[in-house]
XYZ file of C-alpha atoms in Angstrom:
698
model
C 137.662 72.978 -13.213
C 135.283 70.045 -13.171
C 131.667 70.832 -13.948
C 129.220 68.183 -12.832
C 125.999 68.290 -14.803
C 123.037 66.836 -12.975
C 120.702 64.904 -15.247
C 117.398 66.614 -15.888
C 114.588 65.087 -13.875
C 111.808 63.566 -15.907
C 108.310 64.471 -14.735
C 105.239 62.419 -15.650
C 102.625 63.874 -17.977
C 102.183 64.686 -21.640
C 103.577 68.204 -21.066
C 106.312 69.608 -18.872
C 105.343 71.089 -15.482
C 104.068 74.650 -15.329
C 105.910 75.493 -12.131
C 108.537 73.680 -10.056
C 108.220 76.148 -7.197
C 108.011 74.620 -3.757
C 105.479 75.509 -1.066
C 105.746 78.787 0.828
C 105.023 79.098 4.574
C 101.543 80.443 3.868
C 100.832 77.417 1.652
C 101.902 74.979 4.367
C 99.816 76.796 6.950
C 96.750 76.746 4.710
C 97.329 73.038 4.026
C 97.290 72.328 7.760
C 94.064 74.286 8.134
C 92.604 72.352 5.193
C 93.305 69.039 6.910
C 91.730 70.307 10.135
C 88.624 71.493 8.266
C 88.128 68.068 6.687
C 88.384 66.028 9.897
C 84.846 66.779 11.195
C 83.417 65.374 7.932
C 84.722 61.838 8.541
C 87.373 61.988 5.838
C 90.063 60.231 7.879
C 89.758 56.813 9.519
C 91.170 55.900 12.899
C 93.875 53.266 13.354
C 91.290 50.861 14.741
C 89.052 51.237 11.692
C 92.001 50.773 9.341
C 92.996 47.617 11.188
C 89.447 46.282 10.858
C 89.549 46.810 7.088
C 92.831 44.923 6.888
C 91.320 42.008 8.812
C 88.321 41.896 6.462
C 90.575 41.850 3.390
C 92.700 39.094 4.940
C 89.607 36.964 5.589
C 88.212 37.411 2.078
C 91.642 36.651 0.592
C 91.775 33.406 2.593
C 88.301 32.446 1.335
C 89.394 33.011 -2.272
C 92.523 30.870 -1.878
C 90.594 27.999 -0.307
C 87.916 28.239 -2.992
C 90.509 28.019 -5.797
C 91.947 24.919 -4.135
C 88.476 23.310 -3.996
C 87.801 24.093 -7.671
C 91.193 22.636 -8.613
C 90.418 19.390 -6.800
C 86.981 19.036 -8.381
C 87.849 19.996 -11.949
C 91.189 18.448 -12.834
C 91.943 16.231 -9.865
C 95.311 17.857 -9.323
C 97.610 16.325 -6.698
C 97.712 18.072 -3.346
C 101.352 19.109 -3.665
C 100.510 21.213 -6.767
C 97.244 22.705 -5.551
C 98.950 25.039 -3.078
C 101.074 26.498 -5.887
C 98.127 27.717 -7.961
C 97.792 30.811 -5.819
C 95.100 33.379 -6.441
C 94.642 36.626 -4.588
C 92.361 39.574 -3.887
C 93.548 42.965 -5.163
C 92.043 46.319 -4.232
C 91.401 49.359 -6.386
C 89.393 52.568 -6.275
C 89.480 54.932 -3.302
C 90.933 52.338 -0.908
C 93.870 51.582 -3.190
C 94.431 55.303 -3.789
C 94.487 55.858 -0.023
C 91.610 58.365 0.046
C 88.742 56.267 1.403
C 86.507 57.768 4.077
C 84.801 56.369 7.146
C 82.237 53.737 6.206
C 83.270 53.687 2.537
C 83.127 50.463 0.563
C 86.161 48.593 -0.781
C 86.480 47.731 -4.463
C 88.172 44.346 -4.835
C 89.217 42.046 -7.667
C 89.512 38.280 -7.437
C 92.443 37.139 -9.634
C 92.354 33.433 -10.500
C 94.445 31.052 -12.673
C 93.270 29.882 -16.087
C 91.490 26.707 -14.986
C 88.990 28.671 -12.819
C 86.030 30.052 -14.802
C 83.740 33.019 -14.246
C 80.833 30.589 -13.880
C 82.618 29.058 -10.883
C 82.929 32.496 -9.310
C 79.181 33.180 -9.568
C 78.164 29.666 -8.486
C 80.460 27.841 -6.067
C 82.151 30.931 -4.596
C 78.784 32.660 -4.257
C 77.543 29.655 -2.246
C 80.596 29.848 0.006
C 79.817 33.492 0.716
C 76.205 32.584 1.474
C 77.355 30.190 4.183
C 79.817 32.666 5.724
C 78.379 34.188 8.934
C 80.059 37.573 8.450
C 78.465 38.102 5.015
C 75.239 40.128 4.800
C 73.261 41.710 1.939
C 74.792 39.331 -0.593
C 73.745 39.773 -4.230
C 75.265 38.979 -7.620
C 74.930 41.174 -10.722
C 76.195 38.798 -13.380
C 74.512 40.599 -16.303
C 76.201 43.958 -15.608
C 78.696 45.537 -18.018
C 81.307 44.635 -15.400
C 79.899 41.598 -13.519
C 80.137 41.987 -9.757
C 79.231 40.382 -6.432
C 78.123 42.888 -3.779
C 78.124 42.124 -0.071
C 78.661 43.479 3.426
C 81.494 41.559 5.094
C 81.710 42.088 8.855
C 80.256 45.587 8.531
C 82.379 46.628 5.508
C 80.734 46.920 2.091
C 82.603 45.015 -0.621
C 82.252 45.010 -4.400
C 84.122 42.037 -5.857
C 84.976 41.572 -9.542
C 86.535 38.510 -11.154
C 89.340 38.108 -13.691
C 90.845 34.866 -14.960
C 94.403 35.277 -16.223
C 95.953 33.046 -18.884
C 98.500 31.787 -16.347
C 98.764 28.383 -14.674
C 99.714 30.044 -11.374
C 99.143 33.469 -9.825
C 102.345 34.826 -8.219
C 101.943 36.616 -4.912
C 103.779 39.751 -6.151
C 102.066 39.968 -9.541
C 102.064 43.410 -11.183
C 98.738 43.927 -12.924
C 100.142 46.913 -14.868
C 101.986 44.439 -17.095
C 100.239 44.550 -20.492
C 101.284 40.985 -21.287
C 98.683 39.795 -18.767
C 95.956 40.937 -21.185
C 96.894 38.324 -23.783
C 94.189 35.741 -24.517
C 91.642 37.398 -22.217
C 88.017 38.115 -23.048
C 86.541 41.609 -22.771
C 84.853 40.997 -19.413
C 88.151 40.030 -17.814
C 89.892 43.029 -19.378
C 87.192 45.365 -18.043
C 87.477 43.788 -14.597
C 91.262 44.211 -14.606
C 90.968 47.797 -15.786
C 90.071 49.157 -12.339
C 93.255 47.874 -10.696
C 95.414 48.800 -13.673
C 94.091 52.372 -13.825
C 94.463 52.918 -10.074
C 98.049 51.652 -10.035
C 98.902 53.732 -13.109
C 97.510 56.905 -11.514
C 99.677 56.418 -8.427
C 102.661 55.791 -10.695
C 102.059 59.012 -12.684
C 101.736 61.503 -9.803
C 104.994 63.093 -8.585
C 104.021 63.432 -4.899
C 101.526 60.883 -3.592
C 101.025 62.583 -0.214
C 100.013 65.918 -1.755
C 97.916 64.081 -4.333
C 95.991 62.173 -1.675
C 95.303 65.195 0.499
C 94.105 67.230 -2.480
C 91.931 64.389 -3.746
C 90.340 63.961 -0.314
C 89.326 67.619 -0.390
C 87.957 67.389 -3.948
C 85.957 64.244 -3.200
C 84.448 65.824 -0.076
C 83.606 69.001 -1.989
C 82.034 67.077 -4.893
C 79.881 64.961 -2.572
C 78.702 68.025 -0.638
C 77.749 69.764 -3.881
C 75.942 66.703 -5.281
C 78.185 66.177 -8.319
C 79.771 62.845 -7.346
C 78.153 59.983 -9.267
C 79.329 58.350 -12.464
C 76.061 56.430 -12.914
C 73.967 59.643 -12.876
C 76.093 61.567 -15.371
C 78.506 63.348 -13.026
C 82.092 62.306 -12.295
C 82.969 59.246 -10.251
C 85.914 58.773 -7.930
C 88.351 57.660 -10.641
C 87.506 60.643 -12.870
C 88.044 63.146 -10.055
C 91.303 61.358 -9.206
C 92.584 61.726 -12.776
C 91.755 65.447 -12.815
C 93.659 65.952 -9.557
C 96.538 63.843 -10.889
C 96.793 66.063 -13.970
C 97.054 69.175 -11.791
C 99.704 67.437 -9.664
C 101.703 66.777 -12.844
C 101.605 70.489 -13.689
C 102.667 71.556 -10.157
C 104.814 68.641 -8.865
C 106.201 70.430 -5.797
C 103.110 72.348 -4.674
C 101.382 71.942 -1.308
C 97.818 70.538 -1.112
C 96.270 73.984 -0.554
C 98.029 75.324 -3.649
C 97.020 72.284 -5.691
C 93.419 72.775 -4.630
C 93.438 76.369 -5.864
C 95.146 75.391 -9.121
C 92.612 72.597 -9.584
C 89.640 74.958 -9.589
C 91.492 77.528 -11.665
C 92.444 75.042 -14.408
C 89.516 72.625 -14.534
C 86.892 75.395 -14.382
C 88.445 76.933 -17.496
C 89.159 73.692 -19.341
C 88.314 73.769 -23.033
C 85.926 70.820 -23.191
C 85.713 68.581 -25.143
C 89.523 68.716 -25.265
C 90.464 65.507 -23.393
C 92.379 65.277 -20.127
C 95.313 62.896 -20.586
C 97.790 61.673 -17.983
C 99.921 59.980 -20.647
C 99.968 59.792 -24.434
C 97.479 57.601 -26.259
C 98.909 54.226 -27.259
C 97.393 52.359 -30.204
C 100.075 49.776 -30.862
C 101.946 47.630 -28.364
C 104.607 44.967 -28.514
C 102.101 42.234 -27.651
C 99.883 42.961 -30.696
C 96.798 43.477 -28.557
C 93.828 44.790 -30.516
C 91.519 46.213 -27.863
C 89.765 49.465 -28.880
C 91.351 52.673 -27.563
C 89.571 56.006 -27.165
C 90.449 58.234 -30.100
C 87.944 60.514 -31.892
C 90.179 60.502 -34.969
C 89.444 56.799 -35.362
C 86.142 56.148 -33.581
C 83.217 58.283 -34.681
C 81.255 57.751 -31.461
C 84.118 59.191 -29.392
C 83.647 62.576 -31.077
C 80.399 63.196 -29.209
C 81.768 62.748 -25.691
C 81.244 66.047 -23.873
C 83.820 65.846 -21.093
C 86.443 63.187 -21.947
C 88.825 62.147 -19.162
C 90.993 59.319 -20.472
C 92.252 56.458 -18.301
C 96.048 56.014 -18.388
C 96.171 52.201 -18.583
C 95.841 50.280 -21.849
C 93.259 50.029 -23.365
C 92.707 53.742 -22.660
C 89.016 54.648 -22.385
C 86.862 57.648 -21.528
C 85.701 57.387 -17.915
C 83.004 60.062 -18.320
C 80.890 58.872 -21.257
C 77.744 59.309 -19.112
C 78.185 63.100 -18.836
C 75.342 65.093 -20.416
C 74.906 68.758 -21.299
C 73.021 69.364 -18.052
C 75.536 67.655 -15.782
C 78.488 69.362 -17.468
C 76.812 72.743 -17.016
C 76.105 72.009 -13.341
C 79.682 70.894 -12.653
C 81.096 73.943 -14.439
C 79.051 76.247 -12.219
C 80.159 74.440 -9.062
C 83.801 74.659 -10.171
C 83.353 78.386 -10.711
C 81.928 78.810 -7.195
C 84.753 76.698 -5.771
C 87.352 78.910 -7.439
C 85.798 82.026 -5.914
C 85.784 80.498 -2.420
C 89.392 79.245 -2.555
C 90.554 82.604 -3.908
C 88.918 84.307 -0.930
C 90.570 81.802 1.408
C 93.986 82.759 0.056
C 93.090 86.420 0.501
C 92.143 85.759 4.138
C 88.464 86.624 3.662
C 87.069 83.087 4.004
C 87.703 79.792 5.806
C 87.979 76.280 4.387
C 84.638 75.331 5.905
C 82.872 77.470 3.302
C 84.136 75.147 0.558
C 82.425 72.148 2.141
C 79.007 73.660 2.782
C 76.083 71.484 1.555
C 74.409 72.180 -1.760
C 71.341 74.403 -1.973
C 69.713 71.891 -4.348
C 66.319 71.902 -2.621
C 66.112 75.700 -2.862
C 67.585 76.059 -6.315
C 64.610 75.105 -8.485
C 60.876 75.737 -8.500
C 59.881 72.384 -10.009
C 61.067 68.887 -9.138
C 60.500 65.358 -10.360
C 60.342 62.791 -7.530
C 61.298 59.251 -8.557
C 60.322 56.621 -5.979
C 61.538 53.005 -6.012
C 60.047 50.567 -3.499
C 59.807 46.854 -2.771
C 58.227 44.591 -0.163
C 61.185 42.370 0.764
C 64.638 43.585 1.775
C 66.440 41.323 -0.691
C 64.248 42.514 -3.561
C 64.725 46.125 -2.494
C 68.530 45.940 -2.677
C 68.382 44.638 -6.256
C 65.610 47.028 -7.293
C 67.378 50.051 -5.806
C 70.572 49.411 -7.763
C 68.709 48.618 -10.955
C 66.558 51.776 -10.921
C 69.557 53.949 -10.061
C 71.418 52.643 -13.113
C 68.491 53.719 -15.326
C 67.924 57.242 -13.967
C 70.194 58.802 -16.574
C 67.723 57.561 -19.204
C 65.005 59.654 -17.568
C 67.335 62.653 -17.419
C 68.093 62.148 -21.097
C 64.381 62.082 -21.934
C 63.835 65.319 -20.018
C 66.825 67.021 -21.651
C 65.450 66.241 -25.099
C 62.153 67.906 -24.240
C 62.178 71.293 -26.045
C 60.558 72.998 -23.036
C 63.268 71.907 -20.572
C 66.562 73.747 -20.410
C 68.211 71.774 -17.618
C 67.495 68.608 -15.624
C 69.550 68.266 -12.426
C 69.377 64.964 -10.558
C 70.557 64.837 -6.948
C 72.893 61.824 -6.565
C 71.966 60.978 -2.967
C 68.550 59.300 -2.621
C 66.437 59.850 0.481
C 64.682 57.133 2.437
C 61.114 57.022 3.747
C 59.988 60.160 5.556
C 57.492 58.385 7.829
C 56.244 54.886 8.616
C 53.374 55.099 6.132
C 55.884 55.182 3.263
C 57.078 51.677 4.035
C 60.472 50.436 5.137
C 62.047 49.586 1.774
C 61.739 52.782 -0.231
C 64.022 55.477 -1.630
C 63.490 58.677 -3.597
C 65.595 60.566 -6.131
C 64.929 64.216 -6.920
C 65.404 65.948 -10.276
C 65.326 69.740 -10.398
C 63.964 71.285 -13.601
C 64.668 74.583 -15.325
C 62.289 75.456 -18.170
C 62.823 77.470 -21.306
C 61.046 80.770 -20.760
C 59.054 82.060 -23.733
C 58.253 85.762 -23.796
C 54.598 86.816 -23.569
C 53.332 83.249 -23.621
C 51.815 80.881 -21.087
C 53.214 77.372 -21.209
C 51.572 74.011 -20.733
C 54.372 71.482 -20.368
C 53.303 67.866 -20.734
C 55.935 65.386 -19.512
C 53.711 62.331 -19.851
C 55.553 60.851 -22.824
C 59.017 61.384 -21.308
C 58.031 59.727 -18.032
C 55.951 56.935 -19.561
C 58.724 55.920 -21.962
C 61.151 55.712 -19.033
C 58.866 53.556 -16.873
C 58.147 51.276 -19.840
C 61.866 50.803 -20.462
C 62.559 50.079 -16.787
C 59.821 47.451 -16.471
C 60.490 45.855 -19.853
C 64.194 45.360 -19.196
C 63.537 44.166 -15.633
C 61.275 41.420 -16.997
C 63.847 40.586 -19.671
C 66.613 39.901 -17.132
C 64.224 38.125 -14.715
C 64.667 40.813 -12.058
C 61.030 41.835 -11.642
C 59.396 40.539 -8.474
C 56.018 41.096 -6.876
C 55.919 44.348 -4.926
C 58.612 46.118 -6.949
C 57.335 49.555 -7.952
C 58.640 52.725 -9.536
C 56.557 55.920 -9.275
C 57.230 59.388 -10.664
C 55.568 62.610 -9.487
C 55.950 66.299 -10.187
C 56.108 68.554 -7.105
C 56.774 72.224 -6.548
C 59.365 73.558 -4.161
C 56.799 74.449 -1.522
C 55.654 70.791 -1.453
C 59.091 69.280 -0.777
C 58.398 69.048 2.951
C 56.179 66.059 2.139
C 59.210 64.124 0.855
C 62.359 65.713 2.321
C 63.318 65.769 6.031
C 63.155 69.262 7.618
C 66.852 69.099 8.552
C 67.916 68.743 4.911
C 65.596 71.533 3.800
C 67.049 73.808 6.487
C 70.612 72.987 5.388
C 69.686 73.811 1.812
C 68.203 77.174 2.827
C 71.276 78.063 4.871
C 73.544 77.128 1.972
C 71.523 79.352 -0.365
C 71.756 82.280 2.073
C 75.514 81.819 2.500
C 76.069 81.582 -1.244
C 74.041 84.710 -1.917
C 75.902 86.555 0.828
C 79.284 85.669 -0.658
C 78.025 86.675 -4.063
C 76.801 90.036 -2.765
C 80.058 91.065 -1.104
C 82.215 89.666 -3.903
C 81.641 92.470 -6.390
C 82.260 95.172 -3.788
C 85.613 93.715 -2.792
C 86.671 93.286 -6.410
C 85.946 96.890 -7.222
C 87.885 98.135 -4.183
C 91.043 96.219 -4.953
C 92.567 95.025 -8.182
C 95.035 92.791 -6.401
C 94.839 89.116 -7.267
C 96.651 85.985 -6.188
C 100.245 85.684 -7.284
C 100.585 83.631 -10.467
C 103.796 82.597 -12.107
C 104.399 83.391 -15.738
C 103.382 79.842 -16.602
C 100.068 80.393 -14.855
C 99.534 83.472 -16.989
C 100.077 81.400 -20.082
C 97.840 78.640 -18.753
C 94.681 80.462 -17.771
C 92.565 82.801 -19.860
C 89.297 84.519 -19.148
C 87.363 87.312 -20.802
C 84.414 89.621 -20.245
C 81.331 89.804 -22.366
C 78.592 92.412 -22.682
C 75.143 90.860 -22.878
C 71.871 92.626 -23.567
C 69.130 91.752 -21.106
C 65.652 92.186 -22.482
C 63.685 91.792 -19.250
C 64.154 91.080 -15.580
C 63.645 87.772 -13.842
C 61.906 89.529 -11.050
C 60.737 86.698 -8.822
C 64.175 85.273 -8.155
C 65.772 88.693 -7.904
C 63.366 90.093 -5.321
C 63.259 86.921 -3.250
C 67.052 86.782 -3.171
C 67.142 90.363 -1.881
C 64.588 89.436 0.801
C 66.674 86.475 1.965
C 69.932 88.413 2.202
C 69.770 91.993 3.517
C 72.754 93.553 1.876
C 73.208 97.010 0.409
C 75.735 95.914 -2.182
C 74.802 95.044 -5.725
C 74.706 91.524 -7.144
C 78.076 89.866 -7.598
C 80.318 90.117 -10.642
C 77.969 92.510 -12.448
C 78.390 96.145 -13.326
C 75.746 98.251 -15.012
C 76.627 100.534 -17.813
C 74.345 102.978 -19.583
C 75.014 102.474 -23.262
C 72.803 104.466 -25.619
C 70.010 104.369 -23.096
C 70.193 100.558 -22.727
C 71.062 98.773 -19.517
C 73.836 96.265 -20.057
C 75.588 93.779 -17.836
C 79.242 92.904 -17.955
C 79.515 89.295 -16.940
C 82.499 87.063 -16.755
C 82.809 85.157 -19.988
C 83.810 81.645 -20.710
C 87.382 80.519 -20.726
C 89.355 78.464 -23.163
C 91.881 76.330 -21.337
C 93.821 73.405 -22.781
C 96.963 71.575 -21.849
C 98.904 73.675 -24.322
C 97.325 77.092 -24.949
C 95.701 79.210 -22.228
C 95.686 82.887 -21.347
C 95.938 85.160 -18.366
C 93.016 85.419 -15.931
C 93.388 89.199 -16.003
C 93.253 89.782 -19.755
C 90.435 89.767 -22.270
C 90.346 87.001 -24.814
C 92.013 87.822 -28.081
C 90.576 87.025 -31.459
C 90.529 83.355 -32.350
C 93.311 82.238 -34.695
C 92.120 81.834 -38.223
C 92.808 78.952 -40.474
C 93.396 76.387 -37.773
C 92.135 73.076 -38.987
C 91.279 70.260 -36.635
C 92.124 66.616 -37.361
C 88.597 65.737 -36.245
C 85.549 66.513 -38.344
C 82.643 66.528 -35.969
C 79.557 65.238 -37.714
C 76.441 66.461 -35.966
C 72.996 67.304 -37.049
C 71.852 70.914 -36.995
C 69.663 70.312 -33.963
C 72.473 68.631 -32.075
C 74.845 71.452 -32.971
C 72.455 74.092 -31.718
C 71.869 72.120 -28.542
C 75.576 72.105 -27.737
C 76.028 75.770 -28.538
C 72.957 77.025 -26.731
C 73.288 78.280 -23.149
C 72.747 75.500 -20.588
C 72.564 77.687 -17.509
C 72.011 76.646 -13.935
C 68.860 78.245 -12.591
C 69.199 81.281 -10.383
C 69.108 81.003 -6.599
C 65.486 80.708 -5.702
C 63.627 82.691 -3.019
C 64.047 81.818 0.612
C 61.156 83.865 1.964
C 58.044 82.064 3.099
C 55.459 81.568 0.408
C 52.205 82.798 1.828
C 49.874 82.339 -1.113
C 49.441 79.472 -3.465
C 52.178 78.689 -5.992
C 49.724 78.906 -8.835
C 48.702 82.469 -7.941
C 52.336 83.474 -7.590
C 53.147 82.198 -11.058
C 50.183 83.806 -12.737
C 51.062 87.291 -11.547
C 53.885 88.928 -13.424
C 56.192 90.932 -11.179
C 56.903 94.557 -12.107
C 60.244 95.314 -13.633
C 63.101 96.005 -11.255
C 66.175 98.138 -11.577
C 68.470 95.316 -10.454
C 69.462 92.618 -12.845
C 70.142 88.983 -12.146
C 73.301 87.520 -13.556
C 73.008 84.559 -15.879
C 76.006 82.260 -16.290
C 77.307 82.167 -19.834
C 77.978 79.014 -21.775
C 81.532 78.353 -22.945
C 82.384 79.972 -26.278
C 83.794 77.586 -28.861
C 87.138 78.816 -30.102
C 89.520 77.270 -32.593
C 92.925 76.441 -31.188
C 96.370 76.461 -32.653
C 97.827 72.950 -32.961
C 100.394 72.008 -30.335
C 103.428 69.817 -30.747
C 103.007 68.478 -27.223
C 99.282 67.800 -27.110
C 97.324 66.353 -30.054
C 94.320 68.550 -30.770
C 91.824 65.687 -30.735
C 88.547 67.457 -30.128
C 88.731 71.044 -31.381
C 85.253 72.463 -31.936
C 84.649 73.815 -35.400
C 82.728 76.974 -34.545
C 83.777 80.472 -33.677
C 80.554 82.260 -32.917
C 79.703 84.924 -30.365
C 76.286 83.679 -29.382
C 73.930 86.190 -27.754
C 72.391 85.164 -24.475
C 68.854 86.413 -24.051
C 67.101 86.177 -20.706
C 63.351 85.743 -20.995
C 60.764 86.973 -18.563
C 59.484 84.645 -15.893
C 56.037 83.638 -17.172
C 53.558 81.035 -16.113
C 54.656 77.403 -16.288
C 51.981 74.798 -15.839
C 52.789 71.106 -15.796
C 50.332 68.424 -16.759
C 51.358 64.938 -15.680
C 48.753 62.528 -17.005
C-alpha cells in the first residue's frame, strides 16, 4: 500500500486561515446580486474606457523615456548607442494597480529613473515638457509635499505622478520593485515614493484569491464613499488602508465568495480590538541588506504607541497607513461598520437587498450644528493649488475642535461642495463639519469657538506665505450654521438624499428589534468564527431622555415597534436599557457573537507601556458617540426658541452607542501583542438632557 501525502498548502498571513470552506450556492447567488447592485454606481469601466486609460499610460511612458534620453545627452554627453539602454518607465499603483478603479478615477503613477537623473530634473525639465504637451491640462507641481508629486489631467484622465531615482545605471523593463535591494543608497523621498508601488504589489501577492479580493474591495470602497468615511487626508481611511483590511479578511477566509467576505469583513473589523494593529505579514526589523529605515513598532518607537487605528503596510519599511485617524473619525467609522454588519446580516436572511448597503449618508440630517469651511480664489490655477492646500489642513481644524472641552465629536464630510449659485463665484468649494456637544445637566451653555477657528486660519495663512503659495484673491472663511440653514449652502437634491437616508436607517432600526425578538436564529458560523468574534451586552442607567431627537425620529418614521436593539427592564423601579456592548476582537483571541463577554484575564502584562497623561487617558476612555439621528419633521419656529424650551420626559428611550471597553488580552504565540491597553474598567455611560447650546463666533 502506497500512501501519497500531499504537502500542506501554505496560506499568506501571520495566522492560519479561520475557515477553508468553499462557497455555497447561496453565496454565489448573493455574489452575483452584489455585482449587479454595484453596476449602477459606476464601479466598473467599459472596454472602451479601459483602452483609453491604456493609451494614456502608453503616451506618458513614451514621454518619460524621451525625457530621460534628453537629460542623458545634456548631462553626461553619452553616446547615442548607450542612451537607448538607460531605460526608465512609468509604474502604476493604488486602485488602478489593484484593479478596483472606478469610472473617472485618477491613476497613481511613479516615474522610475536611473541614477544620473535627479529629482530637480523631474520638477524642471520634465515639468516644462508636460506644459508644452497639448493633452495636459490642470498641471501643477507640489514639490514641498511629504511625497513630492506632479498633478495633471492627461487627455481627460487625472494623473498623480511621483518620482524615484534608483541607484542603478539602467532600468530594466521587467524590474520588480518589491526587491528590497533597490532601496540601497536611496534618500527618504525616493523610498517614500517607491512605497506606493511596493505596498500595492505586496498586497496582491499576499491575498489568496485576487478575483474575490477585488470584488470585495470594490464593494467596500463604494460603501465607504457613500457613507463619507473615505479620505486619508481628513482622518478616515484611504484606499490602501481599506485594501489592507479586505486583504486580511481574505487571508482568514481564502476560499470564500465575495458576498461571504463582505459579511466577514463587517463582522471582524467592527469588533476589532483597536489599537491592536492589523498586519498582513510579520514585522521585519533586520534585513540582509543592512537597511536602517525606521519600521513601525510601538515597542521601539514611543510615538507609535499613540496611534489609534494602526493598519501596517506589508512592504519594508513597514509603516502605519492611518496615523491621521482621530478619536472622532474612529468613532464614526466604528458606527458605520456596525450599521453595515446589520444590513449585510439582513441580506443573508433575505430581509434586505444589496442596494441598502450603498445608500448615501444622512450626514446633513445627523447634527444640529455645522461648521462651514469655504476656500475660494479668483483664478483657476490659483484655485487648484489653494483647494488642495486647504484640504490638507482641515484635520488641524478638526483637531482644534476635538480638544475643545465642550465638543464631544467633530465629523467632517470628505466630499466638498461647489458654489450653490452664481453669486458665490466660480472657483469656490465648501467643507462641512458636524458638531456634537457635551451636554451638561441643568445648565445653559455658551460655546465660544473663536480661538479654535482663529488659530486654524492663522496657521493656514502663515504656512501659505512661508511656502510662497499665497496669491491675491485666495480666501478661507469659516462660519457656524444650524441644520435649518443648510439650504443656503447645500443643493436641495443632496439634502433630500440625506433625509431619505435618515428615514431608511430609522426604519431598519425600528423593525430590527422586533425581528430579533421573534427569532433567535442567526447566520451560520463555523467553530473558528465562534472563536474569532465576541460581543457582550451591557446594562446602562439613563438619567434623562433626549426628547427632541426621540420625538422627531418617531414623527419621521411611523412605526409601532420600539427603538432598535433596546429592551426596557424595570429594575427596582428604575428604567434600564440593555444595549449591545463593545467587542474585543484580535487576530488571535475573539469570542462568540452570541455569548456575553467573560471576565478579563488577570495578570496579563503587555510588552508596551503606554505613557499618557491623565487627560489624554480619560479622553480615550470616555464615550465618543455619534450623535443620534436628528428630526426630519419641518421646523416651524425658530431654532433658538426650540432649543430654549425643554421637552417633557418621554417613556421611550434613545439608544446611545457605547465606546469600546478596554480589556487585557492573553499573549499569543502567533500574534505579538503590540498595543494592549492597560485598563480594565467598566465605565458608566451617562446620557445628559438636551439643554440650550448657544454658539458665539466672534
